[in-house]
Amino acid sequence: MTELLGVSRTALMDAVAGWGFKPIHGQRVWRHLHAHGRDDFASLERLPAGLAATLATHTSTTWLPVARDTISSDSFTRKYLLTLDDGRQVETVLMRYASRATACISTQVGCAMGCVFCATGQMGFDRHLTTAEIVGQAMHISRVLAGTGERLRNVVLMGMGEPLHNYDATIAATHILCDTAGLALSPSRMTLSTVGVVPGIIRLADDREPVSLAVSLHAATQDERATMIPVAKAWPLDVLMEACRYYCDTMDRHIFYEWTLIAGTNDGPDAAHALGRLLSSQRAHVNLIPLNPTEGYDGLPTHHRAAKAFQAVLAEYGLPSTIRQRRGIDIAAGCGQLAAHG
Ligand code: SAH
Ligand code: SF4
């Protein structure tokens, strides 16, 4: 049984042709599914008799049922616990601020990278998500927004998991979500965040993938980084920086660097200067994320004043930066807080 949400438009047109129908009918089905969020194909006009039944025999559409729906106290953030076909669960977040809706999507159940301060890392790796399951999360958010006449425009692949550890399924999903006959998201409004999987960064550049890239740094020396991110041992900082430069040169664009600010650990002037020196020759934008609490890590977030001071040092190196607003913390929907314990 083919999971329809994970099939590209051209692949569906080919399959429909293989069943003896015209490719254009496959296109109509695909559009009904992705642009209108509907799989009641029998109700489609001008569809040849038999195609809806053939689809029902050979394909299925899983809309990822909602096991839990939580809204933050300020009502800007909404977190969904979604159930997959095999009973496993993932979290997907809808953020609404500055009149902009953003979906934060997961790419794996758990994560193998083991970053010490991250709830997903603390739960370990369970399995990769399929393309259909990644697309399904965006479709869920899109359908929620459609109910209030809004459109999904921004997607961040920053939920549970490491997207470049699940490269093929993730990239196939970005293509489907950007298809102009479907949700038609703009690739530049889709940001993929990686812990620093070097072969994946090089492949993104070689494949000229148009999504925006964010790289999680958190430390500007190899030794410090390796204590926070175990996989930094596999892809040391100098190798990572070389891959980032290759990406920027090949793609002719900048990278967002993420820096989780942990009080007394990586938020002092020395760390800020080290980061400034590391990135001063690069086209970069730094996103500073005050640490969000997780069960398995004792660290505390940097105070806003210290974050501002950190930002001022980066400015001395000509490095633009943003302090990410803390939202959805009361429902554990902030960066690094997603986990699915049912
Ligand atoms: N695996 C990818 C994307 C998911 S994590 C990555 O690591 O980049 C999304 C972002 O949240 C990353 O920058 C990550 O470092 C950050 N993060 C993880 N745990 C956090 C926490 N407890 N507080 C704040 N940010 C955190
Ligand atoms: Fe995985 Fe990213 Fe969490 Fe690290 S921060 S454990 S890479 S999800």
XYZ file of C-alpha atoms and ligand atoms in Angstrom:
376
model
C 0.000 0.000 0.000
C 1.560 3.292 -1.096
C 1.351 6.157 1.375
C 0.025 8.951 -0.871
C 1.330 11.911 1.116
C 4.895 10.752 0.444
C 4.549 10.496 -3.344
C 5.736 13.327 -5.582
C 3.389 14.743 -8.201
C 5.312 13.257 -11.121
C 5.541 9.861 -9.410
C 1.772 9.848 -8.901
C 1.191 10.851 -12.520
C 3.421 7.949 -13.603
C 1.617 5.511 -11.311
C -1.789 6.646 -12.576
C -0.574 6.207 -16.163
C 0.633 2.722 -15.226
C -2.910 1.869 -14.072
C -4.186 2.842 -17.522
C -5.447 6.382 -16.791
C -4.171 9.695 -18.126
C -1.320 11.357 -16.185
C -3.378 14.562 -15.944
C -5.844 12.687 -13.724
C -2.973 11.858 -11.388
C -2.179 15.558 -11.294
C -5.780 16.350 -10.317
C -5.707 13.793 -7.518
C -2.386 15.128 -6.246
C -3.689 18.701 -6.241
C -6.889 17.703 -4.382
C -4.745 16.055 -1.736
C -1.996 18.636 -1.310
C -3.604 21.962 -2.198
C -7.006 21.250 -0.638
C -6.006 18.737 2.012
C -8.649 16.236 0.932
C -8.590 12.574 -0.012
C -12.261 12.093 -0.930
C -11.258 11.418 -4.523
C -14.639 9.903 -5.458
C -16.130 13.399 -5.112
C -13.712 14.845 -7.678
C -15.394 15.920 -10.868
C -14.002 14.885 -14.223
C -12.154 11.917 -12.788
C -12.533 8.720 -14.845
C -14.667 5.993 -13.398
C -12.517 3.522 -11.585
C -9.606 5.765 -10.617
C -10.898 6.540 -7.112
C -11.458 2.826 -6.539
C -7.980 1.990 -7.895
C -6.476 4.576 -5.549
C -8.399 3.094 -2.635
C -6.967 -0.341 -3.475
C -3.349 0.694 -3.960
C -2.858 3.728 -1.726
C -3.702 5.132 1.665
C -3.595 8.567 3.269
C -2.703 8.866 6.911
C -3.666 12.170 8.442
C -1.712 11.559 11.649
C -4.436 11.607 14.313
C -3.999 14.038 17.211
C -3.389 12.272 20.518
C -2.982 15.534 22.447
C -3.416 19.205 21.628
C -1.863 21.730 24.034
C -2.063 25.525 23.833
C 0.413 27.795 25.620
C -0.889 30.273 28.211
C -0.157 33.214 25.887
C -1.958 31.272 23.109
C 0.823 31.918 20.579
C 2.081 28.331 20.570
C 0.181 25.118 20.038
C 1.728 21.690 20.315
C 0.311 18.529 18.779
C 1.200 14.998 19.747
C 0.541 13.027 16.570
C 0.197 9.260 16.318
C 1.917 7.369 13.516
C 0.651 4.200 11.848
C 2.732 1.927 14.080
C 1.549 3.638 17.260
C 4.710 5.668 17.754
C 4.243 9.390 18.304
C 5.877 12.678 17.355
C 5.377 16.289 18.341
C 4.690 19.108 15.899
C 4.409 22.754 16.894
C 2.429 25.643 15.434
C 3.830 29.050 16.331
C 1.836 32.176 15.602
C 3.444 35.518 16.171
C 3.974 38.756 14.335
C 1.015 37.709 12.137
C 3.081 34.827 10.829
C 2.368 31.141 11.195
C 5.294 28.755 11.409
C 5.210 24.974 11.666
C 8.027 23.232 13.516
C 8.260 19.732 12.124
C 9.950 16.533 13.322
C 12.038 14.249 11.127
C 12.673 11.317 13.481
C 11.152 9.601 16.495
C 13.854 10.473 19.016
C 17.387 11.349 17.950
C 20.689 9.498 17.804
C 22.881 12.574 18.282
C 22.620 12.680 22.074
C 23.068 16.409 22.736
C 23.044 16.619 26.523
C 20.656 19.569 26.871
C 17.986 18.342 24.446
C 14.897 16.360 25.473
C 14.771 14.563 22.119
C 18.414 13.551 22.470
C 17.749 12.391 26.010
C 15.078 9.948 24.768
C 17.460 8.230 22.312
C 16.778 7.145 18.738
C 13.732 5.113 17.815
C 13.257 5.405 14.045
C 13.341 7.692 11.020
C 10.117 9.276 9.849
C 8.970 8.518 6.311
C 8.461 11.245 3.731
C 4.692 10.851 4.179
C 4.989 11.330 7.943
C 7.066 14.500 7.515
C 4.686 15.903 4.880
C 1.736 14.782 7.023
C 2.807 17.066 9.889
C 2.855 20.129 7.610
C -0.481 19.075 6.129
C -1.923 18.803 9.627
C -0.823 22.351 10.484
C -2.015 23.620 7.109
C -5.462 22.104 7.704
C -5.637 23.635 11.187
C -4.790 27.056 9.734
C -7.227 26.667 6.847
C -9.984 26.476 9.458
C -9.298 30.130 10.333
C -8.580 31.262 6.784
C -4.815 31.392 7.325
C -2.106 29.873 5.159
C 1.003 28.046 6.231
C 4.012 29.946 4.920
C 6.962 29.047 7.128
C 8.307 25.645 8.048
C 11.271 24.890 10.259
C 12.702 21.378 10.323
C 13.694 21.867 13.952
C 11.417 19.473 15.769
C 12.393 16.033 17.007
C 15.392 14.468 15.303
C 18.316 15.291 13.060
C 17.077 15.955 9.502
C 20.408 15.223 7.811
C 20.529 11.803 9.531
C 17.307 11.123 7.586
C 18.410 12.921 4.424
C 16.434 11.246 1.645
C 13.032 11.239 3.347
C 13.493 14.805 4.598
C 14.579 16.278 1.272
C 11.831 14.424 -0.615
C 9.353 15.972 1.844
C 10.702 19.489 1.226
C 10.220 18.988 -2.513
C 6.607 17.891 -2.036
C 5.842 20.802 0.315
C 7.323 23.307 -2.149
C 5.547 21.906 -5.218
C 3.589 24.811 -6.686
C 0.560 22.588 -7.297
C 0.374 21.714 -3.594
C 1.108 23.681 -0.414
C 3.493 25.740 -2.557
C 5.787 26.767 0.284
C 8.694 28.949 -0.693
C 11.982 27.031 -0.186
C 13.602 30.117 1.322
C 10.905 30.102 4.031
C 11.777 26.544 4.920
C 14.717 26.149 7.281
C 16.533 22.900 7.914
C 18.506 22.811 11.156
C 21.387 20.375 11.604
C 23.640 19.545 14.523
C 26.497 19.528 12.001
C 26.264 16.341 9.936
C 29.100 17.199 7.548
C 28.351 14.788 4.659
C 24.749 16.027 4.665
C 25.798 19.695 4.474
C 28.065 18.947 1.496
C 25.287 16.979 -0.181
C 22.813 19.840 0.275
C 25.262 22.085 -1.572
C 26.091 19.547 -4.283
C 22.375 18.896 -4.849
C 21.679 22.655 -4.809
C 18.826 22.117 -2.368
C 17.095 25.484 -2.025
C 16.001 25.276 1.638
C 17.655 27.635 4.142
C 20.284 26.054 6.365
C 20.820 26.452 10.106
C 23.785 24.847 11.877
C 23.768 24.279 15.649
C 27.115 25.377 17.031
C 26.816 26.135 20.807
C 30.595 26.269 21.261
C 33.428 27.796 19.258
C 36.168 25.341 20.218
C 36.284 21.635 19.465
C 36.813 20.568 23.104
C 33.900 22.572 24.462
C 31.614 21.530 21.634
C 32.416 17.837 22.104
C 31.248 17.958 25.734
C 27.800 19.190 24.652
C 27.382 17.365 21.354
C 28.795 13.818 21.260
C 28.747 13.686 17.430
C 31.160 16.615 17.338
C 33.807 13.924 17.809
C 32.846 12.395 14.461
C 32.731 15.754 12.661
C 35.194 18.096 14.392
C 34.699 21.837 14.321
C 37.359 22.583 11.684
C 35.867 19.989 9.333
C 32.383 21.381 9.993
C 33.517 24.941 9.280
C 35.112 23.823 6.025
C 31.819 22.200 4.982
C 29.944 25.392 5.925
C 32.270 27.536 3.822
C 31.831 25.119 0.917
C 28.051 25.390 1.334
C 28.076 29.214 1.394
C 30.372 29.436 -1.632
C 28.497 26.840 -3.677
C 25.051 28.170 -2.819
C 26.067 31.833 -2.693
C 24.099 32.350 0.503
C 24.534 32.642 4.229
C 24.021 30.130 7.044
C 22.112 30.637 10.292
C 24.127 29.478 13.296
C 22.287 28.447 16.434
C 23.771 28.978 19.845
C 21.909 27.746 22.896
C 22.863 30.154 25.688
C 23.561 28.290 28.918
C 24.342 30.412 31.986
C 27.971 30.137 33.034
C 28.782 27.609 30.292
C 28.888 29.321 26.903
C 27.453 32.791 27.502
C 30.465 34.819 28.666
C 32.543 37.393 26.748
C 35.282 34.844 25.985
C 32.792 32.566 24.258
C 31.308 35.509 22.364
C 34.750 36.633 21.133
C 35.647 33.063 20.137
C 32.421 32.826 18.151
C 33.033 36.239 16.596
C 36.514 35.166 15.455
C 35.238 31.821 14.161
C 32.534 33.358 11.990
C 33.948 36.777 11.147
C 35.012 35.742 7.645
C 31.709 33.989 6.905
C 28.314 35.048 5.697
C 26.456 34.205 8.862
C 23.532 35.121 11.075
C 23.567 33.915 14.676
C 20.374 32.850 16.467
C 20.857 32.966 20.225
C 18.475 30.617 22.060
C 18.330 30.926 25.860
C 18.332 27.349 27.203
C 14.921 25.799 27.698
C 14.521 23.445 30.632
C 14.561 19.681 30.067
C 14.354 16.867 32.591
C 17.789 15.433 31.976
C 19.889 18.602 32.144
C 20.566 20.951 35.045
C 21.788 24.049 33.180
C 20.030 27.402 33.436
C 19.191 29.901 30.695
C 21.226 33.053 30.243
C 19.530 36.216 31.475
C 18.359 38.652 28.850
C 20.942 41.259 29.884
C 23.818 38.783 29.430
C 22.357 37.690 26.091
C 22.342 41.338 24.986
C 25.999 41.696 26.042
C 26.855 38.541 24.069
C 25.085 40.011 21.080
C 27.043 43.284 21.414
C 30.346 41.378 21.202
C 29.198 39.613 18.037
C 28.300 42.997 16.551
C 31.955 44.077 17.036
C 32.835 41.345 14.521
C 30.129 42.497 12.127
C 28.034 39.457 12.951
C 24.260 39.982 12.882
C 22.336 38.056 15.515
C 18.855 37.592 16.964
C 17.839 36.547 20.460
C 15.062 34.052 19.970
C 11.900 34.846 21.880
C 11.041 32.251 24.472
C 7.610 30.955 23.615
C 5.659 27.848 24.478
C 7.946 26.949 27.370
C 4.972 26.325 29.676
C 3.803 23.522 27.378
C 7.350 22.238 26.669
C 7.108 23.296 23.025
C 10.331 25.335 22.961
C 13.547 24.405 21.137
C 14.940 21.165 22.443
C 11.896 20.373 24.596
C 10.097 18.062 22.198
C 9.823 14.418 23.132
C 7.022 11.924 22.797
C 6.427 10.072 25.992
C 2.746 9.613 25.203
N 18.658 18.246 15.253
C 18.657 19.562 14.734
C 17.298 20.223 14.757
C 16.437 20.046 15.988
S 16.934 20.863 17.453
C 19.691 20.423 15.445
O 20.196 19.997 16.475
O 19.999 21.495 14.921
C 16.546 22.578 17.129
C 17.426 23.567 17.893
O 17.129 23.543 19.294
C 18.912 23.266 17.789
O 19.639 24.436 17.525
C 19.226 22.759 19.176
O 20.576 22.903 19.484
C 18.336 23.588 20.014
N 18.137 23.054 21.364
C 18.207 21.766 21.769
N 17.925 21.658 23.074
C 17.675 22.924 23.527
C 17.305 23.469 24.788
N 17.129 22.699 25.861
N 17.126 24.800 24.881
C 17.278 25.602 23.797
N 17.612 25.141 22.571
C 17.820 23.810 22.434
Fe 19.149 15.656 18.104
Fe 19.134 18.278 17.523
Fe 18.369 17.385 19.938
Fe 20.929 17.283 19.232
S 19.706 19.144 19.522
S 19.776 15.637 20.238
S 20.763 16.789 17.082
S 17.357 16.979 18.017
